[in-house]
PDB file of C-alpha atoms in Angstrom:
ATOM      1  CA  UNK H   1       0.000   0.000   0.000  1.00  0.00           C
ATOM      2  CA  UNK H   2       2.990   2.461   0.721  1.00  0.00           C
ATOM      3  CA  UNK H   3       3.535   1.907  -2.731  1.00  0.00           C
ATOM      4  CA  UNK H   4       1.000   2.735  -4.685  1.00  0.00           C
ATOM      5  CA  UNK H   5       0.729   5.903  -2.300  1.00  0.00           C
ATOM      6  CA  UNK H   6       4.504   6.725  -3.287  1.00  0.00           C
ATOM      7  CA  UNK H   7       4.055   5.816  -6.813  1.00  0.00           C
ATOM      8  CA  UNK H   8       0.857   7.020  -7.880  1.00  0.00           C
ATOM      9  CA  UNK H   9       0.971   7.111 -11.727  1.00  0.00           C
ATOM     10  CA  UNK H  10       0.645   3.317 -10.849  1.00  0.00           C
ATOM     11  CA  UNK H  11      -1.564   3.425  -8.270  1.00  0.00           C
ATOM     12  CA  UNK H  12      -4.654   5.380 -10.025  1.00  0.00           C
ATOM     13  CA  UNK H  13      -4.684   3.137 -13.077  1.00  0.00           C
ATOM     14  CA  UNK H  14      -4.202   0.218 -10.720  1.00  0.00           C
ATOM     15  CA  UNK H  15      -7.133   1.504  -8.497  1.00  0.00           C
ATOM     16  CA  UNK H  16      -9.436   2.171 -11.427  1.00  0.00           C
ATOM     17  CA  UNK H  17      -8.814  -1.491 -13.210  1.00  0.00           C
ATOM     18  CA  UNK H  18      -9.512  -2.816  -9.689  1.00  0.00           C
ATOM     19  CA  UNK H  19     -13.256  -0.811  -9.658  1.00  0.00           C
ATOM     20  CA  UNK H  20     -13.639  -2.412 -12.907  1.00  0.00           C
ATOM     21  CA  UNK H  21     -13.286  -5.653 -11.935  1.00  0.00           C
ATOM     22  CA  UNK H  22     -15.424  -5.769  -9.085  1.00  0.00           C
ATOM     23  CA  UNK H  23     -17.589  -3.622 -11.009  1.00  0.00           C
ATOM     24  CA  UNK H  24     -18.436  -6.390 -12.976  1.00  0.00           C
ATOM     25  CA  UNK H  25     -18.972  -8.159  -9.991  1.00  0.00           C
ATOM     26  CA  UNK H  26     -21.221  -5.958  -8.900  1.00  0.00           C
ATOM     27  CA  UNK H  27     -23.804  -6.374 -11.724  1.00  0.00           C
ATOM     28  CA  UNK H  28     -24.037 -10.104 -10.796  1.00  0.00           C
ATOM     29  CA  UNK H  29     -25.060  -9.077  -7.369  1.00  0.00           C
ATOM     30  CA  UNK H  30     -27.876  -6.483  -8.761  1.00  0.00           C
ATOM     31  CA  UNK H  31     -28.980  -9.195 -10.932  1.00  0.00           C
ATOM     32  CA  UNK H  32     -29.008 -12.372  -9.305  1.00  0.00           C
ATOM     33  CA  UNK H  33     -29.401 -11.447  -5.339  1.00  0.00           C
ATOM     34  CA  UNK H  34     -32.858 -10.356  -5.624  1.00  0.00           C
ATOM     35  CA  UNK H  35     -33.736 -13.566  -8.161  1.00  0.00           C
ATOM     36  CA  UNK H  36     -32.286 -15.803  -5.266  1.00  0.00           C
ATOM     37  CA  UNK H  37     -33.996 -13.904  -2.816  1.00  0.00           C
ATOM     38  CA  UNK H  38     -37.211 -14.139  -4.320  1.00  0.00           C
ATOM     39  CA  UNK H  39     -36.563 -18.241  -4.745  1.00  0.00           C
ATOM     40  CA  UNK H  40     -35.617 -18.452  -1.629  1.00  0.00           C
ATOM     41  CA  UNK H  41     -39.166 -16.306  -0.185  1.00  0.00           C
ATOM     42  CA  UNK H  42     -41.225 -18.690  -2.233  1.00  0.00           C
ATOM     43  CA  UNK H  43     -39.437 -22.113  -0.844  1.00  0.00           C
ATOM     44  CA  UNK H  44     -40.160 -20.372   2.583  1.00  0.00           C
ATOM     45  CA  UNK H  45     -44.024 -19.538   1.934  1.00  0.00           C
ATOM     46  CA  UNK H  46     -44.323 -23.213   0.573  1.00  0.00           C
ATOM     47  CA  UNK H  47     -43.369 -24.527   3.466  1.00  0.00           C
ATOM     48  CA  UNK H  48     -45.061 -22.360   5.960  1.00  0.00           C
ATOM     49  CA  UNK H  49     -48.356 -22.761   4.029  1.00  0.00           C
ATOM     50  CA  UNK H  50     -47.603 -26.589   3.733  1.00  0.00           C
ATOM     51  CA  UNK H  51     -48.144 -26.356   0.122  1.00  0.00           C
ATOM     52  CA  UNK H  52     -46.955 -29.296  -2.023  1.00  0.00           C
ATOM     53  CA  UNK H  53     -43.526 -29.101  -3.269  1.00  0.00           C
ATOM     54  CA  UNK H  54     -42.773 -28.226  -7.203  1.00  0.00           C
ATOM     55  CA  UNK H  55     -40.103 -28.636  -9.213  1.00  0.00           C
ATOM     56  CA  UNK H  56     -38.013 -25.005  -8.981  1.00  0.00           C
ATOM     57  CA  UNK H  57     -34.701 -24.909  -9.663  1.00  0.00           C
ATOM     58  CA  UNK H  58     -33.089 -22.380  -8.007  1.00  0.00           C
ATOM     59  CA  UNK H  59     -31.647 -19.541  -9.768  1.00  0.00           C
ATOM     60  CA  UNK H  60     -27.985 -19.156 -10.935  1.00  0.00           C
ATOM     61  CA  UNK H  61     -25.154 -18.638  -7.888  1.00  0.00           C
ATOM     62  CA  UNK H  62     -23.934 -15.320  -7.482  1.00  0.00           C
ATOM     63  CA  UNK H  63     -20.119 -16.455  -7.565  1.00  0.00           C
ATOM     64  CA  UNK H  64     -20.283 -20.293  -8.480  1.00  0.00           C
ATOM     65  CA  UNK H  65     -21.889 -19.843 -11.990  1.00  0.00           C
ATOM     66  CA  UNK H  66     -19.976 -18.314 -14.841  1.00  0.00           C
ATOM     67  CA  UNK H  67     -21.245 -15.337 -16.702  1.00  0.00           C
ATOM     68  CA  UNK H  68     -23.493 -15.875 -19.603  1.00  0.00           C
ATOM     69  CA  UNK H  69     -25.785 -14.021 -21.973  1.00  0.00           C
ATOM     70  CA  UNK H  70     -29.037 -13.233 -20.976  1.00  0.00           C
ATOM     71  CA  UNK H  71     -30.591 -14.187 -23.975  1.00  0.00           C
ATOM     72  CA  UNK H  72     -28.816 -17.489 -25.603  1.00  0.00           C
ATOM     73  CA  UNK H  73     -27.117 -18.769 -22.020  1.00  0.00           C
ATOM     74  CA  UNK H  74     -24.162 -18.632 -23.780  1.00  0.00           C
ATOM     75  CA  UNK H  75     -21.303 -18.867 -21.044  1.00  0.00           C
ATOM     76  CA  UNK H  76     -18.499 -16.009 -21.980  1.00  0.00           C
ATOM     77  CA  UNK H  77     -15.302 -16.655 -22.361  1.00  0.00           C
ATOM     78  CA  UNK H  78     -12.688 -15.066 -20.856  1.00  0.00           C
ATOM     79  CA  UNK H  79     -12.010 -12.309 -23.561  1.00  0.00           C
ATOM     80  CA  UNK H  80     -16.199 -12.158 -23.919  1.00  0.00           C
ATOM     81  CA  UNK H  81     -16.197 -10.890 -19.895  1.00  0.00           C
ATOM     82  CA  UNK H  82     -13.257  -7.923 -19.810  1.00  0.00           C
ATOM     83  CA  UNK H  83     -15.129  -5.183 -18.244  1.00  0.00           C
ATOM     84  CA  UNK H  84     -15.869  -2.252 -19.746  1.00  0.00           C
ATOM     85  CA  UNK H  85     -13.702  -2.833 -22.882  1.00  0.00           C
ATOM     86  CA  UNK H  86     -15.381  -6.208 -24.265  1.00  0.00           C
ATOM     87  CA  UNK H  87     -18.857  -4.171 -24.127  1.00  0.00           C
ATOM     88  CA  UNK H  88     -17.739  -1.637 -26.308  1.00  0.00           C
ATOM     89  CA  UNK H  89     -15.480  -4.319 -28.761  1.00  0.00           C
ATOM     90  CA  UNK H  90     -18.879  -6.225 -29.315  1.00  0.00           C
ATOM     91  CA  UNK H  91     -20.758  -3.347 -29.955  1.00  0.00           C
ATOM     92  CA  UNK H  92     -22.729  -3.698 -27.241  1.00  0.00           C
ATOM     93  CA  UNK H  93     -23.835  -7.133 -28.778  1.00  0.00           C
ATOM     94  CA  UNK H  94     -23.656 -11.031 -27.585  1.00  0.00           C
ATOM     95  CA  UNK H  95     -20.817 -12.506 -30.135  1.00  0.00           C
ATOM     96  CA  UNK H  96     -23.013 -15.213 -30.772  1.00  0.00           C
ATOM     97  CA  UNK H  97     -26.476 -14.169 -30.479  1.00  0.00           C
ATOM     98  CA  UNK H  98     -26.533 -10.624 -31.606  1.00  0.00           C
ATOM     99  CA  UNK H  99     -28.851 -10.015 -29.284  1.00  0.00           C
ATOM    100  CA  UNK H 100     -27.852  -6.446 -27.292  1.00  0.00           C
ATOM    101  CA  UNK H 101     -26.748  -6.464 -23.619  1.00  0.00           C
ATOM    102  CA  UNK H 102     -27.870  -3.990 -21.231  1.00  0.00           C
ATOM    103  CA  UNK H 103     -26.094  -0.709 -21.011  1.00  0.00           C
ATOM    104  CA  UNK H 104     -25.942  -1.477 -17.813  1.00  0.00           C
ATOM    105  CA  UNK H 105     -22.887  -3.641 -17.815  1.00  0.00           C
ATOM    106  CA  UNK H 106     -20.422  -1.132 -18.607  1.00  0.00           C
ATOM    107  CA  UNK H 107     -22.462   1.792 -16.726  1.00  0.00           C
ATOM    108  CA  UNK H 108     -21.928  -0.325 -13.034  1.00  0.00           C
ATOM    109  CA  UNK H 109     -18.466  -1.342 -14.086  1.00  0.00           C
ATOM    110  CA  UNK H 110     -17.300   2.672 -15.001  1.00  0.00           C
ATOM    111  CA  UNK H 111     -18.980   4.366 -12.284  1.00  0.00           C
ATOM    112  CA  UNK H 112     -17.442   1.415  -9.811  1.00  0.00           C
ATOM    113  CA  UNK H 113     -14.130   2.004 -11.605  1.00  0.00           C
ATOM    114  CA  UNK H 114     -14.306   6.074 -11.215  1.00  0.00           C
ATOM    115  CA  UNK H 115     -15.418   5.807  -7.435  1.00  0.00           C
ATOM    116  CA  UNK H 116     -12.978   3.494  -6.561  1.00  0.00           C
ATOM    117  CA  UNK H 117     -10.212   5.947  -7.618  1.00  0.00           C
ATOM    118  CA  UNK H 118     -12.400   8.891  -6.122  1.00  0.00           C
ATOM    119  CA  UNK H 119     -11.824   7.042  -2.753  1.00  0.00           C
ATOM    120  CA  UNK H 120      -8.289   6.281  -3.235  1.00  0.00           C
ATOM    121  CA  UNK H 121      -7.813   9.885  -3.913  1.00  0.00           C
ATOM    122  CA  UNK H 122      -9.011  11.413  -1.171  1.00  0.00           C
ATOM    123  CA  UNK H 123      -7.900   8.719   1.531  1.00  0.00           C
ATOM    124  CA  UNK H 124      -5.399   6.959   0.258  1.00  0.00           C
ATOM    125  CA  UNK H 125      -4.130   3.010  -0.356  1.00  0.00           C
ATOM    126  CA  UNK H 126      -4.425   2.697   3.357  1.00  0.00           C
ATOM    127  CA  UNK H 127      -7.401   1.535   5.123  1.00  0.00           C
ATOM    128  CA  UNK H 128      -9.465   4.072   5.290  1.00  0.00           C
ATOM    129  CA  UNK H 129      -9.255   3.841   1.258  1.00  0.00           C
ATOM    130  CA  UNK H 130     -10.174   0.241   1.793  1.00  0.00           C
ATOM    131  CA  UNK H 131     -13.433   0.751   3.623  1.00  0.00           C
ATOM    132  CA  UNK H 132     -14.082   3.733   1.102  1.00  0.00           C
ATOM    133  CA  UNK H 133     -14.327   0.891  -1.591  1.00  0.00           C
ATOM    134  CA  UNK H 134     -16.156  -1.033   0.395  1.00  0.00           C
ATOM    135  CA  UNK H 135     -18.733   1.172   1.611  1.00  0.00           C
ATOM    136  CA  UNK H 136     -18.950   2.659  -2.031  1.00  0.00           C
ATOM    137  CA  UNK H 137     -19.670  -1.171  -3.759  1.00  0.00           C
ATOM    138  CA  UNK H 138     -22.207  -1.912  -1.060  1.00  0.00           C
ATOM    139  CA  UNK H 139     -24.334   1.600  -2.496  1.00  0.00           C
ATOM    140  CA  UNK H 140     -23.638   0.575  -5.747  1.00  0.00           C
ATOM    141  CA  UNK H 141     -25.173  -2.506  -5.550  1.00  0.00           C
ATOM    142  CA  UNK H 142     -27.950  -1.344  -2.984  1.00  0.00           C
ATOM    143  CA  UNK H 143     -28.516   1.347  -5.629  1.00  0.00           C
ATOM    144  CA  UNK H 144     -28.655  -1.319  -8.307  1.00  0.00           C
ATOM    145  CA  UNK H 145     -31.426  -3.708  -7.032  1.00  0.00           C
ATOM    146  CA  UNK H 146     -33.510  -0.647  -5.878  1.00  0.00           C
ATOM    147  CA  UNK H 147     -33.860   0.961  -9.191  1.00  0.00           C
ATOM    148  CA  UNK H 148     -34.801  -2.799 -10.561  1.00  0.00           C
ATOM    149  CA  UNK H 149     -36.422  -4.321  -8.085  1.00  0.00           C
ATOM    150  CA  UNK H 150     -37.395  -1.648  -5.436  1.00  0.00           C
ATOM    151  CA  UNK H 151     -35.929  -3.655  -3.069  1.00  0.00           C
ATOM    152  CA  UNK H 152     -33.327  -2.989  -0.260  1.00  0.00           C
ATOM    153  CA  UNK H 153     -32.094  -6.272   0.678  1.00  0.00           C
ATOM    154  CA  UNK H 154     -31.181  -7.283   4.519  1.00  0.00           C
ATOM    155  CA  UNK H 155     -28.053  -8.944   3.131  1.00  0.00           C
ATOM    156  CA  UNK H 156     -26.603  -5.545   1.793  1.00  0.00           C
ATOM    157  CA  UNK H 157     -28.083  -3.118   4.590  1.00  0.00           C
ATOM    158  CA  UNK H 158     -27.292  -4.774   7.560  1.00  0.00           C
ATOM    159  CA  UNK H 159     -23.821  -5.936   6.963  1.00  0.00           C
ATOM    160  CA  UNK H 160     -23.273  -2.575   5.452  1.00  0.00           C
ATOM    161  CA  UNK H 161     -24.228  -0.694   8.793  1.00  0.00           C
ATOM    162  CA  UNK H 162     -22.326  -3.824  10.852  1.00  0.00           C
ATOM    163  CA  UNK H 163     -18.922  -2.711   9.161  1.00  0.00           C
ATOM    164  CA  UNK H 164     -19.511   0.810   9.737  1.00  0.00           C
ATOM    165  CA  UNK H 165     -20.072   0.393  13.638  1.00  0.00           C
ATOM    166  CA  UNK H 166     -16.738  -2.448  13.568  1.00  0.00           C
ATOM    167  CA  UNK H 167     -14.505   0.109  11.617  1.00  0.00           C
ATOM    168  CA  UNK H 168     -15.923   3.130  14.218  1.00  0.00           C
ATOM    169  CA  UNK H 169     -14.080   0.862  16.792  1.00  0.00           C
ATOM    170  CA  UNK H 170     -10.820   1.944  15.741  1.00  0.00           C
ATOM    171  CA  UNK H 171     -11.824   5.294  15.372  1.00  0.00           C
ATOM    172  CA  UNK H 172     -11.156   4.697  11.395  1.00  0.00           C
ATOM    173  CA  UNK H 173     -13.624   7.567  10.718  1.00  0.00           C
ATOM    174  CA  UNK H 174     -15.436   8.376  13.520  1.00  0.00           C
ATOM    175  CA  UNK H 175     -15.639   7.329  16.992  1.00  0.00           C
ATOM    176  CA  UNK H 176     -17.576   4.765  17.937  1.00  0.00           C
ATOM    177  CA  UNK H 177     -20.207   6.804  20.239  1.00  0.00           C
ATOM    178  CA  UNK H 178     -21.464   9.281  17.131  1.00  0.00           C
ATOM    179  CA  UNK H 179     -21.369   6.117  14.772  1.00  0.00           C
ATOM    180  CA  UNK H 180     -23.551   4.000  17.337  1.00  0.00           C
ATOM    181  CA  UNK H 181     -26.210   7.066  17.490  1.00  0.00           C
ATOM    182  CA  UNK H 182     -25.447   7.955  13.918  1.00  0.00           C
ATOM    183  CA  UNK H 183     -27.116   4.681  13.153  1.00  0.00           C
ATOM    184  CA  UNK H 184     -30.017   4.892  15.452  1.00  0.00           C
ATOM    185  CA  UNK H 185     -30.866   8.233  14.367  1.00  0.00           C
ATOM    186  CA  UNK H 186     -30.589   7.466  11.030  1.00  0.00           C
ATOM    187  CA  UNK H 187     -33.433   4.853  11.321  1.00  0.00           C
ATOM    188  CA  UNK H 188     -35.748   6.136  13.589  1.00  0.00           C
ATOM    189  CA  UNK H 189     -35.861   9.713  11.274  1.00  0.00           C
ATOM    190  CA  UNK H 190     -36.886   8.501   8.546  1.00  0.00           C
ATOM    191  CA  UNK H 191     -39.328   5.204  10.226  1.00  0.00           C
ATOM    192  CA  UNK H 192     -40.750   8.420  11.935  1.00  0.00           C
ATOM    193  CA  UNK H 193     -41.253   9.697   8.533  1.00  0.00           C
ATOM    194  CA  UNK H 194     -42.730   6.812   7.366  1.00  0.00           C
ATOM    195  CA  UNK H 195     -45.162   6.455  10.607  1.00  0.00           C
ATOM    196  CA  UNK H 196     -46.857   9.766  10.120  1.00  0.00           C
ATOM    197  CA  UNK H 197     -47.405   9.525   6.249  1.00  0.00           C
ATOM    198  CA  UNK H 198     -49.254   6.099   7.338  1.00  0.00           C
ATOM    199  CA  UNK H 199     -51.094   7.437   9.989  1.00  0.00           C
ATOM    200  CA  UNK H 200     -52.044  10.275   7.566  1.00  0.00           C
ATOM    201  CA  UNK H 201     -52.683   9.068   4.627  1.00  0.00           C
ATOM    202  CA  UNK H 202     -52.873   5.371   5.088  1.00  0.00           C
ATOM    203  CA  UNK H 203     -50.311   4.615   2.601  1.00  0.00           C
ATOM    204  CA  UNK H 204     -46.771   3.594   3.129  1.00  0.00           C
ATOM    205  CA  UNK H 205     -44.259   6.325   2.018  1.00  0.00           C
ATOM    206  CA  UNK H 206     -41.455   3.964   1.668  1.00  0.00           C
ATOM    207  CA  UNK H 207     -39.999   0.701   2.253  1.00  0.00           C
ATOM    208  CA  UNK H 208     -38.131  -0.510   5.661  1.00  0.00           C
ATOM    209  CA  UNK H 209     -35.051  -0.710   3.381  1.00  0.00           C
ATOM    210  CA  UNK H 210     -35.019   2.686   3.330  1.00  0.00           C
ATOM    211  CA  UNK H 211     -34.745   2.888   7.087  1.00  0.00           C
ATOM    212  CA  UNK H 212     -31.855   0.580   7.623  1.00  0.00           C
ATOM    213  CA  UNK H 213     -30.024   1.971   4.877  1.00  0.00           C
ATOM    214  CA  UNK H 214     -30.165   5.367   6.534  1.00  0.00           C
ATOM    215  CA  UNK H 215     -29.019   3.673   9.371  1.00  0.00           C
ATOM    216  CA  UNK H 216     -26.203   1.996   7.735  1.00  0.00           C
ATOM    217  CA  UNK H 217     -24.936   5.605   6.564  1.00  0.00           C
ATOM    218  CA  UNK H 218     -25.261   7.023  10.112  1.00  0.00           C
ATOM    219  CA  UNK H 219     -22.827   4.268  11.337  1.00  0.00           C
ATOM    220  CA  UNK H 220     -20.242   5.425   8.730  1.00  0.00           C
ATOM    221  CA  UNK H 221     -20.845   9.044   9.142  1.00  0.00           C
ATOM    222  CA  UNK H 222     -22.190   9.685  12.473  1.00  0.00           C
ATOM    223  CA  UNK H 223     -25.009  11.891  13.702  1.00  0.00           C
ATOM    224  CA  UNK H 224     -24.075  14.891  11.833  1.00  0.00           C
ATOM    225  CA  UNK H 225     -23.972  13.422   8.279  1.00  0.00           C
ATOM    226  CA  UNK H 226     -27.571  12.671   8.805  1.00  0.00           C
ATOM    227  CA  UNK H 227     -29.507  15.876   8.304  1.00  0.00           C
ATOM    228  CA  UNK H 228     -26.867  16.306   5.146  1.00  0.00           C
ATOM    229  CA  UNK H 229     -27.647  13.125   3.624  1.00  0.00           C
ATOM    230  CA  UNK H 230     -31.765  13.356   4.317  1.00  0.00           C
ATOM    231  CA  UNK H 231     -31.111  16.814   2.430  1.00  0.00           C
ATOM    232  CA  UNK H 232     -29.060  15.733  -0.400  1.00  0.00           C
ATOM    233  CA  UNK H 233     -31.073  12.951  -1.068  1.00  0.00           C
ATOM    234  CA  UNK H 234     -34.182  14.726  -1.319  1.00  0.00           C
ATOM    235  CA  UNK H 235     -32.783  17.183  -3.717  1.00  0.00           C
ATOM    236  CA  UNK H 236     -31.637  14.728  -6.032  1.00  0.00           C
ATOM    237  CA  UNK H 237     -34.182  13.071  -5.580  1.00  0.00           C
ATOM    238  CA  UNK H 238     -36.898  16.044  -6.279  1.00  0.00           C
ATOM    239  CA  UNK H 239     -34.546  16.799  -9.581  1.00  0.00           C
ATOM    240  CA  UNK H 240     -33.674  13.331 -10.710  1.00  0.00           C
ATOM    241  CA  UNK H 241     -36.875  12.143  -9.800  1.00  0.00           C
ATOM    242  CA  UNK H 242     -38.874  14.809 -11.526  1.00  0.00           C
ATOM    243  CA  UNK H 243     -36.419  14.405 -14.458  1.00  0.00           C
ATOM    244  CA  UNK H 244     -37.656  10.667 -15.067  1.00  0.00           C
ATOM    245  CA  UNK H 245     -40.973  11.187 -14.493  1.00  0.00           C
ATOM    246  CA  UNK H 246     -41.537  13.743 -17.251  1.00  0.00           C
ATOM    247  CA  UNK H 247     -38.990  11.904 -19.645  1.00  0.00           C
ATOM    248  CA  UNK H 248     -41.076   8.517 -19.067  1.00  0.00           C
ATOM    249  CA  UNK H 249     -44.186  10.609 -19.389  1.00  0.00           C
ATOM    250  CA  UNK H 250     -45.168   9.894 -15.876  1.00  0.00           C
ATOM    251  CA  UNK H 251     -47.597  10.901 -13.460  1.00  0.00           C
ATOM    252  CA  UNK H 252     -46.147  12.055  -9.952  1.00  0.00           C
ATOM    253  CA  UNK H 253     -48.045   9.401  -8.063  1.00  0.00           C
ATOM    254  CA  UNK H 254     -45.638   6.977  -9.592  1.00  0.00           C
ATOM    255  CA  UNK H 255     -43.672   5.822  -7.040  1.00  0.00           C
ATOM    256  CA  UNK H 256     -39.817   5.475  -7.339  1.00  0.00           C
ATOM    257  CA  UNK H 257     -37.134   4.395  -5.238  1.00  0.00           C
ATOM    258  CA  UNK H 258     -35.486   6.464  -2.485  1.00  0.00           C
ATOM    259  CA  UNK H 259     -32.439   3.912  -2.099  1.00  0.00           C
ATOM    260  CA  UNK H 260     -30.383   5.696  -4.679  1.00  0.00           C
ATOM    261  CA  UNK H 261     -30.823   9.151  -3.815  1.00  0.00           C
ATOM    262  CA  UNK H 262     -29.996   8.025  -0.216  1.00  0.00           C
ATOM    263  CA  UNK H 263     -26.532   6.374  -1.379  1.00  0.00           C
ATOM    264  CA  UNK H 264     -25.753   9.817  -3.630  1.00  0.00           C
ATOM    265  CA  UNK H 265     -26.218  11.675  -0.545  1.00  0.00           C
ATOM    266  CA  UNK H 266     -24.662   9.082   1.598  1.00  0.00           C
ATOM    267  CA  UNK H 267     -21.162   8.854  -0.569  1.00  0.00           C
ATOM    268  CA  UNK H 268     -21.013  12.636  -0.638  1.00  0.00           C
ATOM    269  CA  UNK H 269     -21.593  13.167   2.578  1.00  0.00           C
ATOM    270  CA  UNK H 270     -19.360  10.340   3.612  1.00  0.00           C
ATOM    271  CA  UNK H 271     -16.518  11.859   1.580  1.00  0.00           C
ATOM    272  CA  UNK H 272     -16.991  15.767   1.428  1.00  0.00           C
ATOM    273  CA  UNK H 273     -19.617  16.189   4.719  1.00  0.00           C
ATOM    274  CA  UNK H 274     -17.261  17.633   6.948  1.00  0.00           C
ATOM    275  CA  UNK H 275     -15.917  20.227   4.404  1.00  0.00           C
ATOM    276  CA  UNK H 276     -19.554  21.122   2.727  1.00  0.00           C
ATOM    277  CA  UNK H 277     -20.579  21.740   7.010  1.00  0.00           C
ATOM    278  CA  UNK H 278     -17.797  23.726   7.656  1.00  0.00           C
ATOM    279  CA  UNK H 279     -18.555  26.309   4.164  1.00  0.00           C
ATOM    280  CA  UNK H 280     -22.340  26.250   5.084  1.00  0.00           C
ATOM    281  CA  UNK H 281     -20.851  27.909   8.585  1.00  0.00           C
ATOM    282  CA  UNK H 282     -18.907  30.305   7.253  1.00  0.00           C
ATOM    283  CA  UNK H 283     -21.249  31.091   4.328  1.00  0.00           C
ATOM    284  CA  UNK H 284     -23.905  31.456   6.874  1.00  0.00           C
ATOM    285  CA  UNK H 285     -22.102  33.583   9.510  1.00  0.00           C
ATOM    286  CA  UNK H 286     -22.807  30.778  12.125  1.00  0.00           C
ATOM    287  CA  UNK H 287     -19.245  30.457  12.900  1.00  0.00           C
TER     288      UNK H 287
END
């Protein structure tokens, strides 16, 4: 690690083929967690219901099962599954099939790839860089599955907010007291949120995922990145939101997922909230 921080003309390219790579990871996670999840709910309601069992297969493995198209389950070779670069040398085409593959391949895999050196950058090949990654691939995924699926999963969230409270412990960020209410804060805002709209209106506002990812951020940036991140994420949310709605010719009671916007405001404030807190002060005169 002292190396690449010494010798960085190796260590950015280095750090942005390593986003790559797990970028591509990453889309197998947005793609096949909530499929297995979804398996996995309906083997559970079987047997709770005591429903007779069927013949369904369960879907593919997130890391056992190689990579293959979508369309003709053709299993890619190696030189088929470079990220980023054997998208665009196909055309954004299956070799065999012709049939085209998602955008959304080499979208996941650049934006990991650009992160990844964004976190490298401004902490380093240490371990604070480390978690950076870390907590940066967990709201790329989370991001993901909620624009698909609408779903926050409990096997992203939890762990996510579980490694922010462990890496508090040696004060790696924070300290563990502000990450510990950081978290709880973070959950009960917005499941306070989500209360009153109920009681209200009788609807649900949004999902528990929401909650616990919320929570998850608090843990990595403490009670004072929360109002920040509820404030970022409604703006971008409001403007990106608004955005897709009147591109997809939408109707604003169509409801869309909160997850992203929470993980934009989450990263930014996880990265820059200290700095954009300290020029609100001074622009403010609060200081």
């Amino acid at each position: 690690m002292a190396f690449l921080d010494q010798h960085l003309a190796f260590g950015y390219p280095a750090a942005v083929g390593f986003g790559l790579l797990v970028g591509s990871f990453l889309n197998v996670v947005i793609l096949r967690l909530p499929r297995r999840l979804e398996w996995r709910w309906k083997q559970d309601a079987r047997e709770i219901l005591e429903l007779p069992e069927i013949y369904d297969p369960p879907p593919p493995g997130i890391v056992v099962e190689p990579s293959h198209c979508p369309h003709c389950k053709h299993k890619l070779s190696w030189y088929e599954n470079i990220p980023l670069f054997s998208w665009v040398i196909q055309g954004g085409k299956c070799r065999h099939c012709h049939a085209p593959i998602s955008i959304q391949y080499p979208l996941v895999e650049l934006l990991t790839g650009l992160l990844t050196l964004a976190c490298v950058w401004r902490f380093g090949f240490g371990w604070q860089g480390f978690g950076a990654i870390v907590l940066t691939c967990f709201l790329i995924a989370l991001s993901g599955i909620d624009l698909r699926t609408r779903l926050l999963p409990d096997q992203l969230t939890l762990p996510l907010m579980w490694l922010g409270l462990i890496a508090s412990m040696d004060n790696l960020y924070i300290p563990a007291k502000p990450a510990l209410i950081g978290a709880a804060v973070g959950y009960v805002s917005l499941w306070s949120v989500w209360w009153l709209f109920k009681q209200l209106t009788g609807k649900e506002g949004m999902g528990h995922g929401d909650f616990k990812l919320l929570a998850a951020l608090g843990a990595w940036c403490g009670l004072k990145g929360i109002l920040p991140i509820i404030l970022m994420a409604s703006l971008s949310g409001a403007v990106i939101g608004s955005a897709w709605l009147l591109y997809k010719g939408r109707d604003r009671a169509t409801p869309i997922p909160f997850g992203p916007y929470l993980a934009i405001g989450g990263w930014i404030a996880f990265m820059w909230g200290d700095a954009i807190i300290q020029s609100y002060l001074n622009f403010s005169g609060l200081k």
